[in-house]
């Protein structure tokens, strides 16, 4: 329906559709448009609707839209966003400087300053929509100040900040306290003094901790001199965290260099996936070289070839379970890199138990299949031993990577599967070599 | 240090430590304690500190603490939480009824009502901390009402609700508007009429959408008659969503039946992991039976055994990348189950490209290793074909599972790897059978 309205150039119909469709339906409909249709859509709707739609699109698509528009139109759409969102988009838009020139010079100056902060720091997340008042005012004067600001900017105020003559943050006033205060009291008597704040360089994790600890809508950000320079909205922190965990999820499956959407060019999508696949195939070839080195044994007992992929896959699964538990314990703070030996001990006990269960099962299958108890013992024993190795490595490798300041989400899987494949193949084929007389 | 203070029974030292340590450090230290030490810790600290610590622990540990305490002590700790959190804990505590008896009877009645709602519905997430006022009052009367409530309960008010004589929700008043309003105006002239609200049966996804659309701290919940029955705090919705995505992550690695922490009993941890591993080994044996059926071919060309695990692993990786992209597109609403053919088409194009690249690489390795171009063609061709199959299945299976109302996060992986293993083994070994004369 959106496509038809765009094709017909029916702006009224589009406004009606955007009002009637759910946000999810709009995302879906717009992401289905060709880039020409999309550009046409944004020509037809006003800046307010355009901002609404841009906000619903995945970030890469939103950036594509803003870049393909006239700088003036893009600036108009951006003005519907909060300053932290404006800075976020501008930091990734190629023609950002051109768009900034269509902004009010004062706003542009502020935005240029915001863009200089690291994207995932408090400075990069903060916006400049906050109300601060001098510590010399009374409650009534602050209320009047809010009134003025609200009339001008339709601010969604939750609390106001109090600064001293040097612009240093000295207090925060929840609206509730202002509402219940006598009007003539000095604001310094109403405010909560020495409020918690973040420094502009605070990392995303520090911002997350701040909001975990303080149930506030916004975190005040101060510079090295203690001067109030911005406020991180809770929603901005949440979005940044969701984006990071999203990127982690994709990278864990080996999709690197940014998010993938199927609307992106095929070559880009292929390349982002292939980077990791090419490395993985080399790791696989390295692991399989263990099999190549034991061709003689394999030739004598061809049945072993059936069990090689099983041992590889099962060890990978067991190990990945241990990785998942460690990743979760790290994120919940119940495990730390120096818990290496504790985690190792815990994994060994589970690995013995699960290795026994799985080894007996697979060993029985092998025995029944070929009627040879030795084959069962070799296959079952190899799976048992390799399950133990897999959970021991899987449980501890995220801790080690974290200690080495590497990303455990990214590197744990490939290291685990390469090592467990090699060990599994080696154990099975060596055990078979050693007992070859009984197997043939 | 916490352990030493507990052992020494030094309550003052504990208070000091809890005040000095970061929340993360407290989580880590307390989760390291034995259950005896933990119980002792909670005997030593007051209810306020106890609630602070309980809140920092992973949910299963927190429940363990509350269950092991006297019902009276547990009730005292719970009273430090908001009602939605109280209901959340009580719905999972075994001796909940006993604890409820230590509550004020009126509060206990309210909590019993909250506990009856489905945990992940708006009713299950809501609390009863909200301020509502009759639509007959003036702004000044509402302010006086807030004043009274704040003095009694130290409420963190952000807005108040307006209800009619039948308790039906008719409006919401942001504190800002109350602050800026003339005192004598009727509250109905200050309020925003017909506010958005959730029904008590609304699902967690509907709650998420509500907060995505409305930048509010709390969502009013109404019953079938439109009566205001509770408020879902944004933080409660966020926690429930985080918990769900956490559980999804673990289940994706085959850890079922609840979260795993290494502090849990070994047998429980083993069982939760083994459930999926046992199923997986059967799927693996089924896939490997394809190899067993082609032992003759394998015996003739033993080199093929080296490539079986490589094809299995690489197809799994390629397919899982496509799964990850589909899961993400589903969650971003840019893909839907009826986009099956579009996704299939997009995956086939990437699959052809990546299959070609990987197939040529592996084929070249096989050729160079054995000096036999036919072996290279068979191995490379099999990987190429199976990469195509893997991405086609991987991209579409989450859509199909979603259509069938099954959980794509859980079932996509196992179905994918089993099918791609079977196809990969079959393609490689059939192609080898067909060209056997050239391979030996």
PDB file of N, CA, C and O in Angstrom, chain A residues 24 28 32 155 158 176 183 217 234 238 246 253-254 259 262 266 270 273 280 284 302 313 317 321-322 326 328-329 333-334 339 342 347 349 354 361, chain B residues 24 28 32 155 158 176 183 217 234 238 246 253-254 259 262 266 270 273 280-281 284 302 313 317 321-322 326 328-329 333-334 339 342 347 349 354:
ATOM      1  N   UNK A  24       5.831  -1.272  13.453  1.00  0.00           N
ATOM      2  CA  UNK A  24       6.442  -2.461  12.848  1.00  0.00           C
ATOM      3  C   UNK A  24       6.089  -2.571  11.377  1.00  0.00           C
ATOM      4  O   UNK A  24       6.936  -2.899  10.537  1.00  0.00           O
ATOM      5  N   UNK A  28       8.611  -2.419   8.063  1.00  0.00           N
ATOM      6  CA  UNK A  28       8.623  -3.477   7.059  1.00  0.00           C
ATOM      7  C   UNK A  28       8.336  -2.924   5.671  1.00  0.00           C
ATOM      8  O   UNK A  28       9.043  -3.223   4.712  1.00  0.00           O
ATOM      9  N   UNK A  32      11.121  -2.446   2.414  1.00  0.00           N
ATOM     10  CA  UNK A  32      10.860  -3.208   1.181  1.00  0.00           C
ATOM     11  C   UNK A  32      10.987  -2.350  -0.082  1.00  0.00           C
ATOM     12  O   UNK A  32      11.031  -2.872  -1.183  1.00  0.00           O
ATOM     13  N   UNK A 155       9.730  21.241  26.049  1.00  0.00           N
ATOM     14  CA  UNK A 155      10.653  20.366  26.749  1.00  0.00           C
ATOM     15  C   UNK A 155       9.927  19.331  27.585  1.00  0.00           C
ATOM     16  O   UNK A 155       8.935  19.648  28.215  1.00  0.00           O
ATOM     17  N   UNK A 158      12.006  16.482  33.477  1.00  0.00           N
ATOM     18  CA  UNK A 158      11.805  15.570  34.601  1.00  0.00           C
ATOM     19  C   UNK A 158      12.441  16.141  35.860  1.00  0.00           C
ATOM     20  O   UNK A 158      11.983  15.926  36.956  1.00  0.00           O
ATOM     21  N   UNK A 176       9.077  16.882  41.419  1.00  0.00           N
ATOM     22  CA  UNK A 176       8.218  16.612  42.564  1.00  0.00           C
ATOM     23  C   UNK A 176       8.547  17.538  43.719  1.00  0.00           C
ATOM     24  O   UNK A 176       7.660  18.144  44.330  1.00  0.00           O
ATOM     25  N   UNK A 183       7.264  28.503  47.515  1.00  0.00           N
ATOM     26  CA  UNK A 183       7.793  29.201  46.353  1.00  0.00           C
ATOM     27  C   UNK A 183       8.985  30.096  46.644  1.00  0.00           C
ATOM     28  O   UNK A 183       9.798  30.355  45.779  1.00  0.00           O
ATOM     29  N   UNK A 217      15.941   9.299  34.644  1.00  0.00           N
ATOM     30  CA  UNK A 217      15.715   9.381  33.210  1.00  0.00           C
ATOM     31  C   UNK A 217      16.950   9.879  32.483  1.00  0.00           C
ATOM     32  O   UNK A 217      17.152   9.604  31.307  1.00  0.00           O
ATOM     33  N   UNK A 234      18.353   8.042  29.426  1.00  0.00           N
ATOM     34  CA  UNK A 234      18.339   6.603  29.640  1.00  0.00           C
ATOM     35  C   UNK A 234      18.105   5.870  28.318  1.00  0.00           C
ATOM     36  O   UNK A 234      18.733   4.855  28.027  1.00  0.00           O
ATOM     37  N   UNK A 238      20.267   2.917  26.517  1.00  0.00           N
ATOM     38  CA  UNK A 238      19.646   1.630  26.195  1.00  0.00           C
ATOM     39  C   UNK A 238      19.852   1.302  24.709  1.00  0.00           C
ATOM     40  O   UNK A 238      20.206   0.186  24.350  1.00  0.00           O
ATOM     41  N   UNK A 246      23.642  -6.403  19.696  1.00  0.00           N
ATOM     42  CA  UNK A 246      23.262  -6.829  18.364  1.00  0.00           C
ATOM     43  C   UNK A 246      24.492  -7.112  17.512  1.00  0.00           C
ATOM     44  O   UNK A 246      24.589  -8.148  16.850  1.00  0.00           O
ATOM     45  N   UNK A 253      28.523 -15.027  14.970  1.00  0.00           N
ATOM     46  CA  UNK A 253      28.280 -15.920  13.836  1.00  0.00           C
ATOM     47  C   UNK A 253      29.211 -15.588  12.679  1.00  0.00           C
ATOM     48  O   UNK A 253      29.004 -16.069  11.570  1.00  0.00           O
ATOM     49  N   UNK A 254      30.198 -14.743  12.944  1.00  0.00           N
ATOM     50  CA  UNK A 254      31.161 -14.468  11.890  1.00  0.00           C
ATOM     51  C   UNK A 254      30.666 -13.511  10.831  1.00  0.00           C
ATOM     52  O   UNK A 254      30.976 -13.671   9.655  1.00  0.00           O
ATOM     53  N   UNK A 259      26.664  -4.329  10.593  1.00  0.00           N
ATOM     54  CA  UNK A 259      25.426  -5.090  10.519  1.00  0.00           C
ATOM     55  C   UNK A 259      25.131  -5.511   9.081  1.00  0.00           C
ATOM     56  O   UNK A 259      25.558  -4.857   8.141  1.00  0.00           O
ATOM     57  N   UNK A 262      19.435  -7.650   4.383  1.00  0.00           N
ATOM     58  CA  UNK A 262      19.393  -8.238   3.047  1.00  0.00           C
ATOM     59  C   UNK A 262      19.141  -7.198   1.965  1.00  0.00           C
ATOM     60  O   UNK A 262      19.242  -7.484   0.778  1.00  0.00           O
ATOM     61  N   UNK A 266      24.709  -7.181  -2.652  1.00  0.00           N
ATOM     62  CA  UNK A 266      25.102  -8.569  -2.485  1.00  0.00           C
ATOM     63  C   UNK A 266      26.599  -8.714  -2.224  1.00  0.00           C
ATOM     64  O   UNK A 266      27.016  -9.518  -1.391  1.00  0.00           O
ATOM     65  N   UNK A 270      28.199 -10.577   0.881  1.00  0.00           N
ATOM     66  CA  UNK A 270      29.067 -11.727   0.670  1.00  0.00           C
ATOM     67  C   UNK A 270      30.415 -11.519   1.352  1.00  0.00           C
ATOM     68  O   UNK A 270      30.927 -12.387   2.050  1.00  0.00           O
ATOM     69  N   UNK A 273      30.451 -11.774   5.193  1.00  0.00           N
ATOM     70  CA  UNK A 273      30.356 -13.138   5.694  1.00  0.00           C
ATOM     71  C   UNK A 273      31.610 -13.935   5.374  1.00  0.00           C
ATOM     72  O   UNK A 273      32.049 -14.778   6.141  1.00  0.00           O
ATOM     73  N   UNK A 280      37.857 -19.516   8.797  1.00  0.00           N
ATOM     74  CA  UNK A 280      37.354 -20.749   9.389  1.00  0.00           C
ATOM     75  C   UNK A 280      37.738 -21.967   8.564  1.00  0.00           C
ATOM     76  O   UNK A 280      38.039 -23.032   9.098  1.00  0.00           O
ATOM     77  N   UNK A 284      39.721 -25.209   9.785  1.00  0.00           N
ATOM     78  CA  UNK A 284      39.182 -26.542   9.536  1.00  0.00           C
ATOM     79  C   UNK A 284      40.193 -27.446   8.845  1.00  0.00           C
ATOM     80  O   UNK A 284      40.308 -28.621   9.162  1.00  0.00           O
ATOM     81  N   UNK A 302      37.626 -48.427   8.477  1.00  0.00           N
ATOM     82  CA  UNK A 302      36.892 -47.369   7.776  1.00  0.00           C
ATOM     83  C   UNK A 302      35.698 -46.858   8.587  1.00  0.00           C
ATOM     84  O   UNK A 302      35.271 -45.703   8.439  1.00  0.00           O
ATOM     85  N   UNK A 313      31.382 -32.518  16.074  1.00  0.00           N
ATOM     86  CA  UNK A 313      30.190 -31.718  16.345  1.00  0.00           C
ATOM     87  C   UNK A 313      29.793 -31.749  17.813  1.00  0.00           C
ATOM     88  O   UNK A 313      29.474 -30.713  18.406  1.00  0.00           O
ATOM     89  N   UNK A 317      29.491 -28.676  20.516  1.00  0.00           N
ATOM     90  CA  UNK A 317      28.271 -28.329  21.258  1.00  0.00           C
ATOM     91  C   UNK A 317      28.541 -28.249  22.759  1.00  0.00           C
ATOM     92  O   UNK A 317      28.148 -27.286  23.423  1.00  0.00           O
ATOM     93  N   UNK A 321      28.333 -24.804  25.110  1.00  0.00           N
ATOM     94  CA  UNK A 321      27.497 -24.623  26.300  1.00  0.00           C
ATOM     95  C   UNK A 321      28.314 -23.995  27.417  1.00  0.00           C
ATOM     96  O   UNK A 321      27.876 -23.070  28.096  1.00  0.00           O
ATOM     97  N   UNK A 322      29.533 -24.517  27.594  1.00  0.00           N
ATOM     98  CA  UNK A 322      30.388 -23.969  28.653  1.00  0.00           C
ATOM     99  C   UNK A 322      30.755 -22.517  28.351  1.00  0.00           C
ATOM    100  O   UNK A 322      30.798 -21.669  29.259  1.00  0.00           O
ATOM    101  N   UNK A 326      29.907 -19.243  30.727  1.00  0.00           N
ATOM    102  CA  UNK A 326      30.951 -18.310  31.160  1.00  0.00           C
ATOM    103  C   UNK A 326      30.662 -16.884  30.698  1.00  0.00           C
ATOM    104  O   UNK A 326      30.852 -15.926  31.452  1.00  0.00           O
ATOM    105  N   UNK A 328      27.826 -15.584  30.261  1.00  0.00           N
ATOM    106  CA  UNK A 328      26.741 -15.074  31.079  1.00  0.00           C
ATOM    107  C   UNK A 328      27.248 -14.733  32.484  1.00  0.00           C
ATOM    108  O   UNK A 328      26.901 -13.698  33.040  1.00  0.00           O
ATOM    109  N   UNK A 329      28.085 -15.614  33.036  1.00  0.00           N
ATOM    110  CA  UNK A 329      28.605 -15.330  34.375  1.00  0.00           C
ATOM    111  C   UNK A 329      29.486 -14.080  34.362  1.00  0.00           C
ATOM    112  O   UNK A 329      29.487 -13.308  35.318  1.00  0.00           O
ATOM    113  N   UNK A 333      28.660 -10.624  36.414  1.00  0.00           N
ATOM    114  CA  UNK A 333      29.679 -10.352  37.433  1.00  0.00           C
ATOM    115  C   UNK A 333      29.825 -11.437  38.480  1.00  0.00           C
ATOM    116  O   UNK A 333      30.403 -11.202  39.531  1.00  0.00           O
ATOM    117  N   UNK A 334      29.281 -12.635  38.241  1.00  0.00           N
ATOM    118  CA  UNK A 334      29.521 -13.697  39.222  1.00  0.00           C
ATOM    119  C   UNK A 334      30.802 -14.458  38.876  1.00  0.00           C
ATOM    120  O   UNK A 334      31.289 -15.241  39.679  1.00  0.00           O
ATOM    121  N   UNK A 339      38.836 -16.208  38.284  1.00  0.00           N
ATOM    122  CA  UNK A 339      38.144 -17.411  38.751  1.00  0.00           C
ATOM    123  C   UNK A 339      38.494 -18.622  37.890  1.00  0.00           C
ATOM    124  O   UNK A 339      37.807 -19.637  37.936  1.00  0.00           O
ATOM    125  N   UNK A 342      38.539 -22.073  39.581  1.00  0.00           N
ATOM    126  CA  UNK A 342      37.223 -22.449  40.072  1.00  0.00           C
ATOM    127  C   UNK A 342      36.336 -22.918  38.904  1.00  0.00           C
ATOM    128  O   UNK A 342      35.710 -23.974  38.958  1.00  0.00           O
ATOM    129  N   UNK A 347      33.796 -27.129  35.614  1.00  0.00           N
ATOM    130  CA  UNK A 347      33.562 -27.688  34.286  1.00  0.00           C
ATOM    131  C   UNK A 347      34.039 -29.129  34.201  1.00  0.00           C
ATOM    132  O   UNK A 347      33.428 -29.961  33.541  1.00  0.00           O
ATOM    133  N   UNK A 349      34.028 -31.348  36.522  1.00  0.00           N
ATOM    134  CA  UNK A 349      33.062 -32.272  37.117  1.00  0.00           C
ATOM    135  C   UNK A 349      31.870 -32.511  36.193  1.00  0.00           C
ATOM    136  O   UNK A 349      31.443 -33.647  35.997  1.00  0.00           O
ATOM    137  N   UNK A 354      28.937 -35.640  31.884  1.00  0.00           N
ATOM    138  CA  UNK A 354      28.326 -35.618  30.559  1.00  0.00           C
ATOM    139  C   UNK A 354      29.151 -36.442  29.573  1.00  0.00           C
ATOM    140  O   UNK A 354      28.596 -37.096  28.692  1.00  0.00           O
ATOM    141  N   UNK A 361      26.812 -43.800  25.424  1.00  0.00           N
ATOM    142  CA  UNK A 361      25.783 -43.865  24.381  1.00  0.00           C
ATOM    143  C   UNK A 361      26.398 -44.117  23.004  1.00  0.00           C
ATOM    144  O   UNK A 361      26.016 -45.051  22.291  1.00  0.00           O
TER     145      UNK A 361
ATOM    146  N   UNK B  24      29.173  -4.425  41.289  1.00  0.00           N
ATOM    147  CA  UNK B  24      29.745  -5.603  40.640  1.00  0.00           C
ATOM    148  C   UNK B  24      30.574  -6.426  41.612  1.00  0.00           C
ATOM    149  O   UNK B  24      30.522  -7.658  41.618  1.00  0.00           O
ATOM    150  N   UNK B  28      29.970 -10.324  42.914  1.00  0.00           N
ATOM    151  CA  UNK B  28      31.003 -11.346  42.805  1.00  0.00           C
ATOM    152  C   UNK B  28      31.322 -11.949  44.161  1.00  0.00           C
ATOM    153  O   UNK B  28      31.385 -13.166  44.325  1.00  0.00           O
ATOM    154  N   UNK B  32      30.327 -15.891  45.589  1.00  0.00           N
ATOM    155  CA  UNK B  32      31.433 -16.793  45.941  1.00  0.00           C
ATOM    156  C   UNK B  32      31.235 -17.478  47.296  1.00  0.00           C
ATOM    157  O   UNK B  32      31.951 -18.415  47.621  1.00  0.00           O
ATOM    158  N   UNK B 155       7.350   8.384  47.801  1.00  0.00           N
ATOM    159  CA  UNK B 155       7.058   8.006  46.424  1.00  0.00           C
ATOM    160  C   UNK B 155       7.926   8.767  45.444  1.00  0.00           C
ATOM    161  O   UNK B 155       8.143   9.954  45.616  1.00  0.00           O
ATOM    162  N   UNK B 158       6.302  10.648  39.026  1.00  0.00           N
ATOM    163  CA  UNK B 158       6.629  11.304  37.759  1.00  0.00           C
ATOM    164  C   UNK B 158       5.382  11.914  37.147  1.00  0.00           C
ATOM    165  O   UNK B 158       5.430  12.926  36.479  1.00  0.00           O
ATOM    166  N   UNK B 176       5.200  18.149  35.333  1.00  0.00           N
ATOM    167  CA  UNK B 176       5.551  19.426  34.733  1.00  0.00           C
ATOM    168  C   UNK B 176       4.311  20.298  34.533  1.00  0.00           C
ATOM    169  O   UNK B 176       4.296  21.470  34.876  1.00  0.00           O
ATOM    170  N   UNK B 183      -3.317  27.022  40.208  1.00  0.00           N
ATOM    171  CA  UNK B 183      -3.727  26.075  41.240  1.00  0.00           C
ATOM    172  C   UNK B 183      -5.218  25.756  41.250  1.00  0.00           C
ATOM    173  O   UNK B 183      -5.625  24.707  41.703  1.00  0.00           O
ATOM    174  N   UNK B 217       7.937   6.737  31.912  1.00  0.00           N
ATOM    175  CA  UNK B 217       8.541   5.921  32.948  1.00  0.00           C
ATOM    176  C   UNK B 217       7.650   4.744  33.322  1.00  0.00           C
ATOM    177  O   UNK B 217       8.103   3.725  33.812  1.00  0.00           O
ATOM    178  N   UNK B 234       8.990   1.185  33.464  1.00  0.00           N
ATOM    179  CA  UNK B 234       9.875   0.917  32.331  1.00  0.00           C
ATOM    180  C   UNK B 234      10.986  -0.059  32.735  1.00  0.00           C
ATOM    181  O   UNK B 234      11.329  -0.975  31.985  1.00  0.00           O
ATOM    182  N   UNK B 238      12.094  -3.597  31.081  1.00  0.00           N
ATOM    183  CA  UNK B 238      13.471  -3.808  30.599  1.00  0.00           C
ATOM    184  C   UNK B 238      14.070  -5.076  31.218  1.00  0.00           C
ATOM    185  O   UNK B 238      14.674  -5.893  30.538  1.00  0.00           O
ATOM    186  N   UNK B 246      18.345 -13.320  27.652  1.00  0.00           N
ATOM    187  CA  UNK B 246      19.346 -14.130  28.332  1.00  0.00           C
ATOM    188  C   UNK B 246      19.001 -15.612  28.233  1.00  0.00           C
ATOM    189  O   UNK B 246      19.850 -16.446  27.892  1.00  0.00           O
ATOM    190  N   UNK B 253      22.304 -22.376  22.899  1.00  0.00           N
ATOM    191  CA  UNK B 253      23.446 -23.279  23.075  1.00  0.00           C
ATOM    192  C   UNK B 253      22.989 -24.585  23.718  1.00  0.00           C
ATOM    193  O   UNK B 253      23.809 -25.386  24.160  1.00  0.00           O
ATOM    194  N   UNK B 254      21.687 -24.794  23.809  1.00  0.00           N
ATOM    195  CA  UNK B 254      21.209 -26.065  24.328  1.00  0.00           C
ATOM    196  C   UNK B 254      21.295 -26.185  25.834  1.00  0.00           C
ATOM    197  O   UNK B 254      21.607 -27.253  26.357  1.00  0.00           O
ATOM    198  N   UNK B 259      18.133 -20.975  33.763  1.00  0.00           N
ATOM    199  CA  UNK B 259      19.480 -20.430  33.703  1.00  0.00           C
ATOM    200  C   UNK B 259      20.474 -21.354  34.427  1.00  0.00           C
ATOM    201  O   UNK B 259      20.092 -22.087  35.330  1.00  0.00           O
ATOM    202  N   UNK B 262      27.342 -21.544  37.848  1.00  0.00           N
ATOM    203  CA  UNK B 262      28.220 -22.630  38.285  1.00  0.00           C
ATOM    204  C   UNK B 262      28.097 -22.911  39.771  1.00  0.00           C
ATOM    205  O   UNK B 262      28.624 -23.882  40.280  1.00  0.00           O
ATOM    206  N   UNK B 266      25.936 -29.732  40.785  1.00  0.00           N
ATOM    207  CA  UNK B 266      26.517 -30.284  39.580  1.00  0.00           C
ATOM    208  C   UNK B 266      25.517 -31.121  38.786  1.00  0.00           C
ATOM    209  O   UNK B 266      25.461 -31.045  37.559  1.00  0.00           O
ATOM    210  N   UNK B 270      24.543 -30.587  34.988  1.00  0.00           N
ATOM    211  CA  UNK B 270      24.789 -31.638  34.014  1.00  0.00           C
ATOM    212  C   UNK B 270      23.501 -31.970  33.263  1.00  0.00           C
ATOM    213  O   UNK B 270      23.482 -32.074  32.038  1.00  0.00           O
ATOM    214  N   UNK B 273      22.293 -29.415  30.676  1.00  0.00           N
ATOM    215  CA  UNK B 273      23.065 -29.412  29.433  1.00  0.00           C
ATOM    216  C   UNK B 273      22.834 -30.702  28.648  1.00  0.00           C
ATOM    217  O   UNK B 273      22.826 -30.696  27.412  1.00  0.00           O
ATOM    218  N   UNK B 280      21.033 -34.080  20.430  1.00  0.00           N
ATOM    219  CA  UNK B 280      21.968 -33.721  19.376  1.00  0.00           C
ATOM    220  C   UNK B 280      22.787 -34.921  18.906  1.00  0.00           C
ATOM    221  O   UNK B 280      23.089 -35.060  17.731  1.00  0.00           O
ATOM    222  N   UNK B 281      23.135 -35.789  19.844  1.00  0.00           N
ATOM    223  CA  UNK B 281      23.956 -36.938  19.427  1.00  0.00           C
ATOM    224  C   UNK B 281      23.121 -37.859  18.537  1.00  0.00           C
ATOM    225  O   UNK B 281      23.637 -38.442  17.573  1.00  0.00           O
ATOM    226  N   UNK B 284      23.131 -36.337  15.201  1.00  0.00           N
ATOM    227  CA  UNK B 284      24.450 -36.567  14.617  1.00  0.00           C
ATOM    228  C   UNK B 284      24.593 -37.980  14.071  1.00  0.00           C
ATOM    229  O   UNK B 284      25.171 -38.191  13.007  1.00  0.00           O
ATOM    230  N   UNK B 302      40.089 -42.995   0.590  1.00  0.00           N
ATOM    231  CA  UNK B 302      40.146 -42.682   2.015  1.00  0.00           C
ATOM    232  C   UNK B 302      40.332 -41.194   2.264  1.00  0.00           C
ATOM    233  O   UNK B 302      39.925 -40.654   3.296  1.00  0.00           O
ATOM    234  N   UNK B 313      31.360 -28.780   9.018  1.00  0.00           N
ATOM    235  CA  UNK B 313      31.547 -27.575   9.826  1.00  0.00           C
ATOM    236  C   UNK B 313      31.325 -26.295   9.013  1.00  0.00           C
ATOM    237  O   UNK B 313      30.657 -25.367   9.462  1.00  0.00           O
ATOM    238  N   UNK B 317      28.588 -23.291   9.553  1.00  0.00           N
ATOM    239  CA  UNK B 317      28.935 -21.866   9.745  1.00  0.00           C
ATOM    240  C   UNK B 317      28.191 -20.975   8.765  1.00  0.00           C
ATOM    241  O   UNK B 317      27.597 -19.967   9.151  1.00  0.00           O
ATOM    242  N   UNK B 321      25.267 -18.178   9.769  1.00  0.00           N
ATOM    243  CA  UNK B 321      25.304 -16.746   9.437  1.00  0.00           C
ATOM    244  C   UNK B 321      23.959 -16.304   8.881  1.00  0.00           C
ATOM    245  O   UNK B 321      23.418 -15.267   9.272  1.00  0.00           O
ATOM    246  N   UNK B 322      23.410 -17.118   7.984  1.00  0.00           N
ATOM    247  CA  UNK B 322      22.108 -16.767   7.397  1.00  0.00           C
ATOM    248  C   UNK B 322      21.022 -16.779   8.474  1.00  0.00           C
ATOM    249  O   UNK B 322      20.129 -15.926   8.470  1.00  0.00           O
ATOM    250  N   UNK B 326      18.649 -13.573   9.547  1.00  0.00           N
ATOM    251  CA  UNK B 326      17.182 -13.669   9.561  1.00  0.00           C
ATOM    252  C   UNK B 326      16.612 -13.367  10.940  1.00  0.00           C
ATOM    253  O   UNK B 326      15.596 -12.681  11.053  1.00  0.00           O
ATOM    254  N   UNK B 328      17.845 -11.445  13.122  1.00  0.00           N
ATOM    255  CA  UNK B 328      17.949 -10.012  13.335  1.00  0.00           C
ATOM    256  C   UNK B 328      16.897  -9.277  12.515  1.00  0.00           C
ATOM    257  O   UNK B 328      16.254  -8.351  13.016  1.00  0.00           O
ATOM    258  N   UNK B 329      16.724  -9.678  11.264  1.00  0.00           N
ATOM    259  CA  UNK B 329      15.724  -8.996  10.434  1.00  0.00           C
ATOM    260  C   UNK B 329      14.320  -9.196  11.001  1.00  0.00           C
ATOM    261  O   UNK B 329      13.490  -8.295  10.935  1.00  0.00           O
ATOM    262  N   UNK B 333      11.908  -6.210  12.404  1.00  0.00           N
ATOM    263  CA  UNK B 333      10.690  -6.061  11.603  1.00  0.00           C
ATOM    264  C   UNK B 333      10.955  -5.745  10.142  1.00  0.00           C
ATOM    265  O   UNK B 333      10.051  -5.305   9.444  1.00  0.00           O
ATOM    266  N   UNK B 334      12.179  -5.932   9.659  1.00  0.00           N
ATOM    267  CA  UNK B 334      12.378  -5.715   8.234  1.00  0.00           C
ATOM    268  C   UNK B 334      12.128  -7.007   7.457  1.00  0.00           C
ATOM    269  O   UNK B 334      12.040  -6.996   6.235  1.00  0.00           O
ATOM    270  N   UNK B 339       8.024 -13.175   3.801  1.00  0.00           N
ATOM    271  CA  UNK B 339       9.124 -12.761   2.918  1.00  0.00           C
ATOM    272  C   UNK B 339       9.973 -13.957   2.488  1.00  0.00           C
ATOM    273  O   UNK B 339      11.094 -13.784   2.009  1.00  0.00           O
ATOM    274  N   UNK B 342      11.623 -13.861  -0.990  1.00  0.00           N
ATOM    275  CA  UNK B 342      12.588 -12.770  -1.102  1.00  0.00           C
ATOM    276  C   UNK B 342      13.889 -13.157  -0.384  1.00  0.00           C
ATOM    277  O   UNK B 342      14.986 -13.017  -0.931  1.00  0.00           O
ATOM    278  N   UNK B 347      19.490 -15.089  -0.326  1.00  0.00           N
ATOM    279  CA  UNK B 347      20.468 -16.042   0.197  1.00  0.00           C
ATOM    280  C   UNK B 347      21.105 -16.849  -0.920  1.00  0.00           C
ATOM    281  O   UNK B 347      22.291 -17.160  -0.872  1.00  0.00           O
ATOM    282  N   UNK B 349      21.751 -15.879  -3.910  1.00  0.00           N
ATOM    283  CA  UNK B 349      22.796 -15.116  -4.596  1.00  0.00           C
ATOM    284  C   UNK B 349      24.087 -15.067  -3.776  1.00  0.00           C
ATOM    285  O   UNK B 349      25.173 -15.278  -4.304  1.00  0.00           O
ATOM    286  N   UNK B 354      29.609 -17.136  -2.222  1.00  0.00           N
ATOM    287  CA  UNK B 354      30.452 -17.665  -1.156  1.00  0.00           C
ATOM    288  C   UNK B 354      30.768 -19.140  -1.386  1.00  0.00           C
ATOM    289  O   UNK B 354      31.875 -19.596  -1.100  1.00  0.00           O
TER     290      UNK B 354
END
